[in-house]
JSON list of C-alpha atoms in Angstrom, two decimals:
[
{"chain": "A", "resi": 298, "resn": "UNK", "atom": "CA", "xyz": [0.00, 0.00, 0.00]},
{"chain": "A", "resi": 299, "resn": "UNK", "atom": "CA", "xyz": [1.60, 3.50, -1.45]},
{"chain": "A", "resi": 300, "resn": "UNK", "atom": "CA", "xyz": [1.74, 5.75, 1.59]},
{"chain": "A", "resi": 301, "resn": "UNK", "atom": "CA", "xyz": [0.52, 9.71, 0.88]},
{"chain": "A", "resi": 302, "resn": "UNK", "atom": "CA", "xyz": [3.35, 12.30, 1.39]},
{"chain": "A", "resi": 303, "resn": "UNK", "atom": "CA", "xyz": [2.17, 15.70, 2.19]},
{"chain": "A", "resi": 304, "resn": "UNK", "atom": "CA", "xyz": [3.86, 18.07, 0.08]},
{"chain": "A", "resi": 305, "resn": "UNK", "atom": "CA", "xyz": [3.64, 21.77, 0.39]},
{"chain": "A", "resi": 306, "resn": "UNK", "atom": "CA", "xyz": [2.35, 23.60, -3.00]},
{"chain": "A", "resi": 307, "resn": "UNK", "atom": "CA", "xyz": [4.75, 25.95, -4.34]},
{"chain": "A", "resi": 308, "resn": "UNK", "atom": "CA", "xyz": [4.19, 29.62, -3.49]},
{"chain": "A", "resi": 309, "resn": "UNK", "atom": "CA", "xyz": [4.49, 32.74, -4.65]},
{"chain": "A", "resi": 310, "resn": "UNK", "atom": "CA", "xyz": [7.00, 34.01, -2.65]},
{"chain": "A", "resi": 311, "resn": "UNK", "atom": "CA", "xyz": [4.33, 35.79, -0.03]},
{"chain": "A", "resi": 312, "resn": "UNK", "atom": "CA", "xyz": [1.18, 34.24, 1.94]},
{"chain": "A", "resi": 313, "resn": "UNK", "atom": "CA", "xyz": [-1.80, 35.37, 1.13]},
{"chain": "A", "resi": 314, "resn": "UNK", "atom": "CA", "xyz": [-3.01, 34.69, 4.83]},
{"chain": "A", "resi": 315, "resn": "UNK", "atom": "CA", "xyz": [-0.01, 37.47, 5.95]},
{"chain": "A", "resi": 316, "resn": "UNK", "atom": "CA", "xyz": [-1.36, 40.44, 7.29]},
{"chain": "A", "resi": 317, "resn": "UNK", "atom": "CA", "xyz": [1.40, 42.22, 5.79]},
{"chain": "A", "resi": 318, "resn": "UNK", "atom": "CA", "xyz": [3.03, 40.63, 2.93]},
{"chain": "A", "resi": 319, "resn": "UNK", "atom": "CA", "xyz": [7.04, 40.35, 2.83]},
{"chain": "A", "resi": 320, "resn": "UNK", "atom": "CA", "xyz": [9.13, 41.60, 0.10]},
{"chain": "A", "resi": 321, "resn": "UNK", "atom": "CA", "xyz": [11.07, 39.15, -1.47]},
{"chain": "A", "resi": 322, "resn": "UNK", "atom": "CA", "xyz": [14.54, 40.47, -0.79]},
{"chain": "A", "resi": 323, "resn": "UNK", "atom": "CA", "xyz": [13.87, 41.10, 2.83]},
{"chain": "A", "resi": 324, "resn": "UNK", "atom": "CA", "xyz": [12.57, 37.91, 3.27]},
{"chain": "A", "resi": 325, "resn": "UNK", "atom": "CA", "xyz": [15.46, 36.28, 1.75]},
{"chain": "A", "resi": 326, "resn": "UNK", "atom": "CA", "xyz": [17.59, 38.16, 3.56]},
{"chain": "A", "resi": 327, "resn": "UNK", "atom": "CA", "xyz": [16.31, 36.96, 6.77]},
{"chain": "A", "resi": 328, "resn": "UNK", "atom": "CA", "xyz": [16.29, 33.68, 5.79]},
{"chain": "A", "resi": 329, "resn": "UNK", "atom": "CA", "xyz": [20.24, 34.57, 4.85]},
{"chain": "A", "resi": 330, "resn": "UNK", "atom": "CA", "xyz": [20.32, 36.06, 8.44]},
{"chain": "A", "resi": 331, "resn": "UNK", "atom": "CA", "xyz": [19.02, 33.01, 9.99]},
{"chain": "A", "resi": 332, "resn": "UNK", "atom": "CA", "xyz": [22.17, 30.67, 8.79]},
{"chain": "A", "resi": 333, "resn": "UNK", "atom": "CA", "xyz": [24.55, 33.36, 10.37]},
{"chain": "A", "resi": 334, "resn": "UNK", "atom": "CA", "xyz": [23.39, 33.16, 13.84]},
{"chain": "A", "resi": 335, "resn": "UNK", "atom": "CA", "xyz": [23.16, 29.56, 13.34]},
{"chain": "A", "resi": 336, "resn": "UNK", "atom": "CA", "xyz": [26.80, 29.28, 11.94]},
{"chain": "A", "resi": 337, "resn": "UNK", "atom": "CA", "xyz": [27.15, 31.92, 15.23]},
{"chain": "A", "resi": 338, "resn": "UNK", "atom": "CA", "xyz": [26.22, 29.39, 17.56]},
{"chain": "A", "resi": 339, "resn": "UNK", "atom": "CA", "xyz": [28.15, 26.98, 16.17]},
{"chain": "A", "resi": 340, "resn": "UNK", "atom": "CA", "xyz": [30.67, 28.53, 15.86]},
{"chain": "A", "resi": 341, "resn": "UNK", "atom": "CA", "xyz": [30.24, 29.09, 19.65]},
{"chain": "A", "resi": 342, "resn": "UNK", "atom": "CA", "xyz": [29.93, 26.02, 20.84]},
{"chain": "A", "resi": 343, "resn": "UNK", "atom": "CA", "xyz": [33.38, 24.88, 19.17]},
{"chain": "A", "resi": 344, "resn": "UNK", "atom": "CA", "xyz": [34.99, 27.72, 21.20]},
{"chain": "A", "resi": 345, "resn": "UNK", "atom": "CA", "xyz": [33.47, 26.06, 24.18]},
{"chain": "A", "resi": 346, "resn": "UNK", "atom": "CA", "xyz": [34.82, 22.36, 22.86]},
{"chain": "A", "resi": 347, "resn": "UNK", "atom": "CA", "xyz": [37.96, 24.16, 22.68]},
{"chain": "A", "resi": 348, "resn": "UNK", "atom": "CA", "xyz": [38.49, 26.24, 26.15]},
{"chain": "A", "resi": 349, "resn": "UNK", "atom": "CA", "xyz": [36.77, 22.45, 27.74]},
{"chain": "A", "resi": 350, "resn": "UNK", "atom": "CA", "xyz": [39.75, 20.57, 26.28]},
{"chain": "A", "resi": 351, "resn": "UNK", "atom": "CA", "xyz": [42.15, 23.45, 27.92]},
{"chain": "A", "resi": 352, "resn": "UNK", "atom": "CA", "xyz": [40.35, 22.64, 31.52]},
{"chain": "A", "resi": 353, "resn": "UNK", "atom": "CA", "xyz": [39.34, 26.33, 31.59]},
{"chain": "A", "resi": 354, "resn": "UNK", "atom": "CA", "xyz": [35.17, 25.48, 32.29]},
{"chain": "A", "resi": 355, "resn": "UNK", "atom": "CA", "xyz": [34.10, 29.12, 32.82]},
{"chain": "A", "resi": 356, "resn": "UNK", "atom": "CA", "xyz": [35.26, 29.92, 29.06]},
{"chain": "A", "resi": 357, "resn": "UNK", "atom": "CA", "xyz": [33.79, 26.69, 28.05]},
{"chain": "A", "resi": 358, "resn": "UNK", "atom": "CA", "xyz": [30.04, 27.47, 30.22]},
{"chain": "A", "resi": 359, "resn": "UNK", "atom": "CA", "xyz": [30.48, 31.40, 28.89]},
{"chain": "A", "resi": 360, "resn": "UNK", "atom": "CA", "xyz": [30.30, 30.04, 25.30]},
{"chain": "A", "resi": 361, "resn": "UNK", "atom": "CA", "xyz": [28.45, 27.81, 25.73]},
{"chain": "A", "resi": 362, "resn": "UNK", "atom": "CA", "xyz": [25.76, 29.94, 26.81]},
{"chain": "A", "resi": 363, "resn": "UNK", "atom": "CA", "xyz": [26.56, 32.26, 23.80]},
{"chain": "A", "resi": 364, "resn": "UNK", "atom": "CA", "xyz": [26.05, 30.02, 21.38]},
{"chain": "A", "resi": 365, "resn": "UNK", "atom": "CA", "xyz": [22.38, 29.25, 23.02]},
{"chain": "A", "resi": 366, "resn": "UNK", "atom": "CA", "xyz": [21.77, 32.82, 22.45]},
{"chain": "A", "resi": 367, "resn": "UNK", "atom": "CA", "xyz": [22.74, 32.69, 19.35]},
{"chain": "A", "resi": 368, "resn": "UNK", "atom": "CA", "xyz": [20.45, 29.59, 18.24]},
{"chain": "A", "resi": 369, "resn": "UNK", "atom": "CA", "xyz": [17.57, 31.66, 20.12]},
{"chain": "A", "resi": 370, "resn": "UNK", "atom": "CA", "xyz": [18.36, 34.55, 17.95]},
{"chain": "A", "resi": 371, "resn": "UNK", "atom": "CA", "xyz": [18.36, 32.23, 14.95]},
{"chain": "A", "resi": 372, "resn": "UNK", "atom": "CA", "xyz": [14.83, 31.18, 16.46]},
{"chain": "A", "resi": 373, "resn": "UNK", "atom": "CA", "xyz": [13.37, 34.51, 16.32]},
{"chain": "A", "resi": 374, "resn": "UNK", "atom": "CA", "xyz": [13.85, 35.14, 12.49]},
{"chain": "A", "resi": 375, "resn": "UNK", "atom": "CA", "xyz": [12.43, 31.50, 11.38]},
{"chain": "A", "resi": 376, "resn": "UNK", "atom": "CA", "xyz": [9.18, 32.57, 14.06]},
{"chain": "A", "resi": 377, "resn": "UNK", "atom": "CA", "xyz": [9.33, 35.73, 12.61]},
{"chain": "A", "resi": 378, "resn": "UNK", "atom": "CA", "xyz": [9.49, 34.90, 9.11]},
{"chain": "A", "resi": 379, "resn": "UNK", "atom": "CA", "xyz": [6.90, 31.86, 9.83]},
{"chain": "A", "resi": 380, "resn": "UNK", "atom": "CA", "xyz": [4.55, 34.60, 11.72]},
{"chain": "A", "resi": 381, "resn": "UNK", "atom": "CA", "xyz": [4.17, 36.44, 8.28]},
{"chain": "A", "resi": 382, "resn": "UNK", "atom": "CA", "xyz": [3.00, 33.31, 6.93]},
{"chain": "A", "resi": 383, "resn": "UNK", "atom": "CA", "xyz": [6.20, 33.00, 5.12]},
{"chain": "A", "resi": 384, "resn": "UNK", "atom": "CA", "xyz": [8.80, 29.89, 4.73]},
{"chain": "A", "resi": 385, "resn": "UNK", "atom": "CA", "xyz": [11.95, 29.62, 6.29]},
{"chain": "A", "resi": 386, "resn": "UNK", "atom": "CA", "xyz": [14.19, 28.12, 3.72]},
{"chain": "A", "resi": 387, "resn": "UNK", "atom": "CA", "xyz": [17.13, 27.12, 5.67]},
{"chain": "A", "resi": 388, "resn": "UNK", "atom": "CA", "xyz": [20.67, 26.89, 4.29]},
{"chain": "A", "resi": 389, "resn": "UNK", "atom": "CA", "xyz": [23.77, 24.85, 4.71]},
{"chain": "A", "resi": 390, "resn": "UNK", "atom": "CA", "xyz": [26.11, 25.79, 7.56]},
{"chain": "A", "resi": 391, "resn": "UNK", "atom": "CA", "xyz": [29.64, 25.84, 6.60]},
{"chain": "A", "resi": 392, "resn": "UNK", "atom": "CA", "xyz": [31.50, 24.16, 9.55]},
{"chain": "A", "resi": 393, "resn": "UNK", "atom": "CA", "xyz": [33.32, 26.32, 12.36]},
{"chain": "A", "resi": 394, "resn": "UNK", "atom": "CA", "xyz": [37.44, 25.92, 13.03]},
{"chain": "A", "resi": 395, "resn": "UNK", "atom": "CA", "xyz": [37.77, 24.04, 16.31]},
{"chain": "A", "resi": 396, "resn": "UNK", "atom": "CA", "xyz": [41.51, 25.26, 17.64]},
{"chain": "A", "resi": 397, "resn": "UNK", "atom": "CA", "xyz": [42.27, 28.77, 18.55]},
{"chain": "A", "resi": 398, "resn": "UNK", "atom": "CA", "xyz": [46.03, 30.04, 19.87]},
{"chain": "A", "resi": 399, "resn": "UNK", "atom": "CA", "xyz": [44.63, 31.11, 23.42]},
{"chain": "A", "resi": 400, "resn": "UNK", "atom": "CA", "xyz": [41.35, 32.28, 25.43]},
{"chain": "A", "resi": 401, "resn": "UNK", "atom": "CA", "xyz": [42.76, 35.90, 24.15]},
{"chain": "A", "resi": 402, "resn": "UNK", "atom": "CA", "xyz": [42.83, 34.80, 20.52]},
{"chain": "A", "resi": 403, "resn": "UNK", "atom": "CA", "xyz": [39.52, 32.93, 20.69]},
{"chain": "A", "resi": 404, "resn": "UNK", "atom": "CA", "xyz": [37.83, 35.94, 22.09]},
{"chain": "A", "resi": 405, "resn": "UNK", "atom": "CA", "xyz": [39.13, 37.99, 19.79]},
{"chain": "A", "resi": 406, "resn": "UNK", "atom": "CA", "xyz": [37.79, 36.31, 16.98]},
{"chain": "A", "resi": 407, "resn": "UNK", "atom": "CA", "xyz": [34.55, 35.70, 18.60]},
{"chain": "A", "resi": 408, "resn": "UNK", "atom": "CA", "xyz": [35.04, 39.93, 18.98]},
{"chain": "A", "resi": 409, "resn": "UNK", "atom": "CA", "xyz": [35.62, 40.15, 15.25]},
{"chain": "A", "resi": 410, "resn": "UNK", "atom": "CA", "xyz": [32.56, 37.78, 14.23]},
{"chain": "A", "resi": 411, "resn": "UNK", "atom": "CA", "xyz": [30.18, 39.64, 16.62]},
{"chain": "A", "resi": 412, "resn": "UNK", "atom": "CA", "xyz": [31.43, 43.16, 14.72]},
{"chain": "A", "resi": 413, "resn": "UNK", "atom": "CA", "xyz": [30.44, 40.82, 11.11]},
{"chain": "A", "resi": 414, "resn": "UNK", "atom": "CA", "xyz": [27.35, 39.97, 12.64]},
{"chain": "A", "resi": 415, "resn": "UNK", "atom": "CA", "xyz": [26.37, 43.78, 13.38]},
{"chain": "A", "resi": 416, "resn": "UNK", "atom": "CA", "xyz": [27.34, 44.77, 9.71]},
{"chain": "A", "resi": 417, "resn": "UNK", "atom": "CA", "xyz": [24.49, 41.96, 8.52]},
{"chain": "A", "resi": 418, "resn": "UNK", "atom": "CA", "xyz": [21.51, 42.74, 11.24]},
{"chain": "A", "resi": 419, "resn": "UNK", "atom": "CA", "xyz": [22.59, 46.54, 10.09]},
{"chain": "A", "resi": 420, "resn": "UNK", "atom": "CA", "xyz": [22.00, 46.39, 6.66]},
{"chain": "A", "resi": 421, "resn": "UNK", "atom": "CA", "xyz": [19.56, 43.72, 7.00]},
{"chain": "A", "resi": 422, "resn": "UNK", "atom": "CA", "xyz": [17.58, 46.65, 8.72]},
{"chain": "A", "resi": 423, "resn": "UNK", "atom": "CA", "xyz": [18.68, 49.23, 5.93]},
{"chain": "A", "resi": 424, "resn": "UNK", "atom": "CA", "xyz": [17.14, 46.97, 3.48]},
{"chain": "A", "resi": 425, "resn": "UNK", "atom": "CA", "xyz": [13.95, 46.94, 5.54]},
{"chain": "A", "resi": 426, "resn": "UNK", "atom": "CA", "xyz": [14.02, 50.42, 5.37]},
{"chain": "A", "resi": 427, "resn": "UNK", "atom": "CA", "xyz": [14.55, 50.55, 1.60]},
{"chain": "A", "resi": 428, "resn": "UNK", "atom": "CA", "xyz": [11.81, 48.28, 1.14]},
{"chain": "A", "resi": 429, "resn": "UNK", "atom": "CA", "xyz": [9.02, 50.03, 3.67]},
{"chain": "A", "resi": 430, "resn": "UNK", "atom": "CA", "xyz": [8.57, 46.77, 5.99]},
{"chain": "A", "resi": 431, "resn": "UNK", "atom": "CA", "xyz": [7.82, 48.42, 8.92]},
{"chain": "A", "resi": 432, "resn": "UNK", "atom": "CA", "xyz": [7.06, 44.83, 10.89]},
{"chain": "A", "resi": 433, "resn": "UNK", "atom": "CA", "xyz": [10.85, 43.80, 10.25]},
{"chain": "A", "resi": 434, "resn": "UNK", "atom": "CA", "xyz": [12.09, 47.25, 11.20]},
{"chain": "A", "resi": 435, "resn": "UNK", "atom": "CA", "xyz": [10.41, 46.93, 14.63]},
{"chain": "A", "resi": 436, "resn": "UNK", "atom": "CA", "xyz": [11.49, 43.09, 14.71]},
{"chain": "A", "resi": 437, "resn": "UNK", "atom": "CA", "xyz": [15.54, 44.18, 13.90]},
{"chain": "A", "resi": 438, "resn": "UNK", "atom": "CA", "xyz": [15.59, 47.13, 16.68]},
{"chain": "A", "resi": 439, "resn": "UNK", "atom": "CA", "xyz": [15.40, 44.51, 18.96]},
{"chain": "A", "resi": 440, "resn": "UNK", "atom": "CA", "xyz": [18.56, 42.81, 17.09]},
{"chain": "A", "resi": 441, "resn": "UNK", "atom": "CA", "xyz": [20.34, 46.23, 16.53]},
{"chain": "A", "resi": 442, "resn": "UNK", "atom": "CA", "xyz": [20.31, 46.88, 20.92]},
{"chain": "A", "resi": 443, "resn": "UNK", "atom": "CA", "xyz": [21.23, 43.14, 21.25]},
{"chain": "A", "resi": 444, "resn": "UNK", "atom": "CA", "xyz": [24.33, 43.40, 18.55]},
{"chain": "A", "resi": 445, "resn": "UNK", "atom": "CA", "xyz": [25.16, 46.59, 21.26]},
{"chain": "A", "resi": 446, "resn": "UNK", "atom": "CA", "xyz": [25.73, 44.56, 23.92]},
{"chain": "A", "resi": 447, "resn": "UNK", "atom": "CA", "xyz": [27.09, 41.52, 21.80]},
{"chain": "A", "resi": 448, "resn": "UNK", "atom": "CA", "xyz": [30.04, 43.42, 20.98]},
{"chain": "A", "resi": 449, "resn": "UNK", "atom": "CA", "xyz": [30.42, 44.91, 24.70]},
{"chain": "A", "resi": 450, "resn": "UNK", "atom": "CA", "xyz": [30.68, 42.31, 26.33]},
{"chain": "A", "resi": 451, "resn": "UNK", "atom": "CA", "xyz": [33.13, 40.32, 24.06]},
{"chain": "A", "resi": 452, "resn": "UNK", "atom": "CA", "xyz": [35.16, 43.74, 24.06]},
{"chain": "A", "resi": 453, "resn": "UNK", "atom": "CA", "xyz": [34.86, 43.55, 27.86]},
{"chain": "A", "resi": 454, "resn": "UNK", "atom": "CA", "xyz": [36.59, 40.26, 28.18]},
{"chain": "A", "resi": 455, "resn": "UNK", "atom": "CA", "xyz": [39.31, 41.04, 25.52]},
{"chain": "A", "resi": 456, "resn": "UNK", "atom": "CA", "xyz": [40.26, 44.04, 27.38]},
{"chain": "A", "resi": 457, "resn": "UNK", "atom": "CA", "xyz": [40.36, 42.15, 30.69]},
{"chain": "A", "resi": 458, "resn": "UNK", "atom": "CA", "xyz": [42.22, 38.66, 28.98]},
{"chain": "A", "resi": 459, "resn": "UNK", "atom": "CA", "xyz": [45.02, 41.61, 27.65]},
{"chain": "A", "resi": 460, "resn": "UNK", "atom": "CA", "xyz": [45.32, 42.90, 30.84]},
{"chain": "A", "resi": 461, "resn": "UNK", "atom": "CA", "xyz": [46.06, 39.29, 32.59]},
{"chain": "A", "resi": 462, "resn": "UNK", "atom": "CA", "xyz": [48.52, 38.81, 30.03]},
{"chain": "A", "resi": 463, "resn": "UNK", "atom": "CA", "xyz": [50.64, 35.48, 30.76]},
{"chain": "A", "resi": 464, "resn": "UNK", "atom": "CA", "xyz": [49.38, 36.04, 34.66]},
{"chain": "A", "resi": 465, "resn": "UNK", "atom": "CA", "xyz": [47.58, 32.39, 35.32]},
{"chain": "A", "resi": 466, "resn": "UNK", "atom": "CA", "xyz": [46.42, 34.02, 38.42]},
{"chain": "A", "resi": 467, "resn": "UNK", "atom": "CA", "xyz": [44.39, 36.32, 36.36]},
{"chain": "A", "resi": 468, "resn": "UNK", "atom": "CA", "xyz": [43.33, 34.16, 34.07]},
{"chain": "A", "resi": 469, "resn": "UNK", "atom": "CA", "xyz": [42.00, 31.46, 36.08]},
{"chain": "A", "resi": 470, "resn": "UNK", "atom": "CA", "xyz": [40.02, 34.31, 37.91]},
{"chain": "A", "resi": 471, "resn": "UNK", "atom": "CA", "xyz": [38.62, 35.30, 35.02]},
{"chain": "A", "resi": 472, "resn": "UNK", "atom": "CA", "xyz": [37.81, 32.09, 34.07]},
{"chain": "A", "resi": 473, "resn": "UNK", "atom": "CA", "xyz": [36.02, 31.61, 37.67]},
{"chain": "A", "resi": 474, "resn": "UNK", "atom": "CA", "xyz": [34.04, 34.49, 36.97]},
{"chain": "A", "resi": 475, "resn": "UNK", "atom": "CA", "xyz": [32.72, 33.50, 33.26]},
{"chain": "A", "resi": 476, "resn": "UNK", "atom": "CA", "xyz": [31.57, 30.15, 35.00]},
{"chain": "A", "resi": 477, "resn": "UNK", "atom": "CA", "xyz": [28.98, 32.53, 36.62]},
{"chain": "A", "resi": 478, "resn": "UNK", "atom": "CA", "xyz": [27.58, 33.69, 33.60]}
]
């Protein structure tokens, strides 16, 4: 017996059940937007796998509550996208590097990526702009604060882990106090 597979019809490229239908290139973008926070978290959870290996746990529990964050953030564009009666078309994730040089260099780059990631959410909202979808404007302030406070607190701890220098003192204190996060 030949089992039925539900398949979804092929669509236009905007719901006619949305209250306010997407543009094309914003919704693509998103759906862009959505494999960057989940290469993000990825990427943040191989940080942790890394500082784990180094027996430094409060680097390891500090990303590895980043990279929750950053699936939750990749959570609120597929909702989003899925509340405008959209689809969320997601896209491969090209795999993260897993060794870094030191907590300094791994926060550094996890510095750098969160600076990348504030270049896309900004012109992600430009492009909302452009395109007069006032929904995803409101929905990207939220992401525009967040990407404040992103790159603080990375700065933060590359300030503090350049500061410590080659002290072990310092660093295992600082690593004591990220296992608090």
């Amino acid at each position: 017996m030949a089992r039925k597979i539900w398949c979804q019809p092929e669509r236009s490229g905007m719901s006619e059940s949305a209250q306010t239908p997407m543009k094309g290139a914003v919704r693509d973008a998103m759906g862009e937007q959505i494999k960057h926070e989940l290469y993000s978290a990825y990427l943040y959870l191989s940080m942790a796998g890394s500082f784990e290996v180094a027996n430094l746990t409060g680097f390891a529990h500090w990303m590895r509550r980043q990279s929750r964050e950053e699936l939750e953030h990749a959570m609120k564009f597929f909702d989003f996208l899925l509340d405008r009666g959209e689809h969320a078309e997601l896209q491969a994730i090209e795999a993260p590097p897993y060794a870094f040089r030191s907590p300094l260099d791994t926060f550094e780059q996890a510095l750098e990526h969160e600076k990348e990631i504030t270049g896309r959410i900004n012109a992600l909202y430009e492009l909302a702009v452009r395109e007069g979808d006032l929904p995803a404007q409101v929905m990207l302030n939220w992401f525009v604060t967040e990407q404040v406070e992103e790159e603080k607190s990375a700065t933060e701890i590359v300030e503090r882990l350049r500061m410590a220098g080659e002290d072990s003192a310092a660093l295992l204190l600082l690593d004591g106090e990220l296992g608090k996060r």
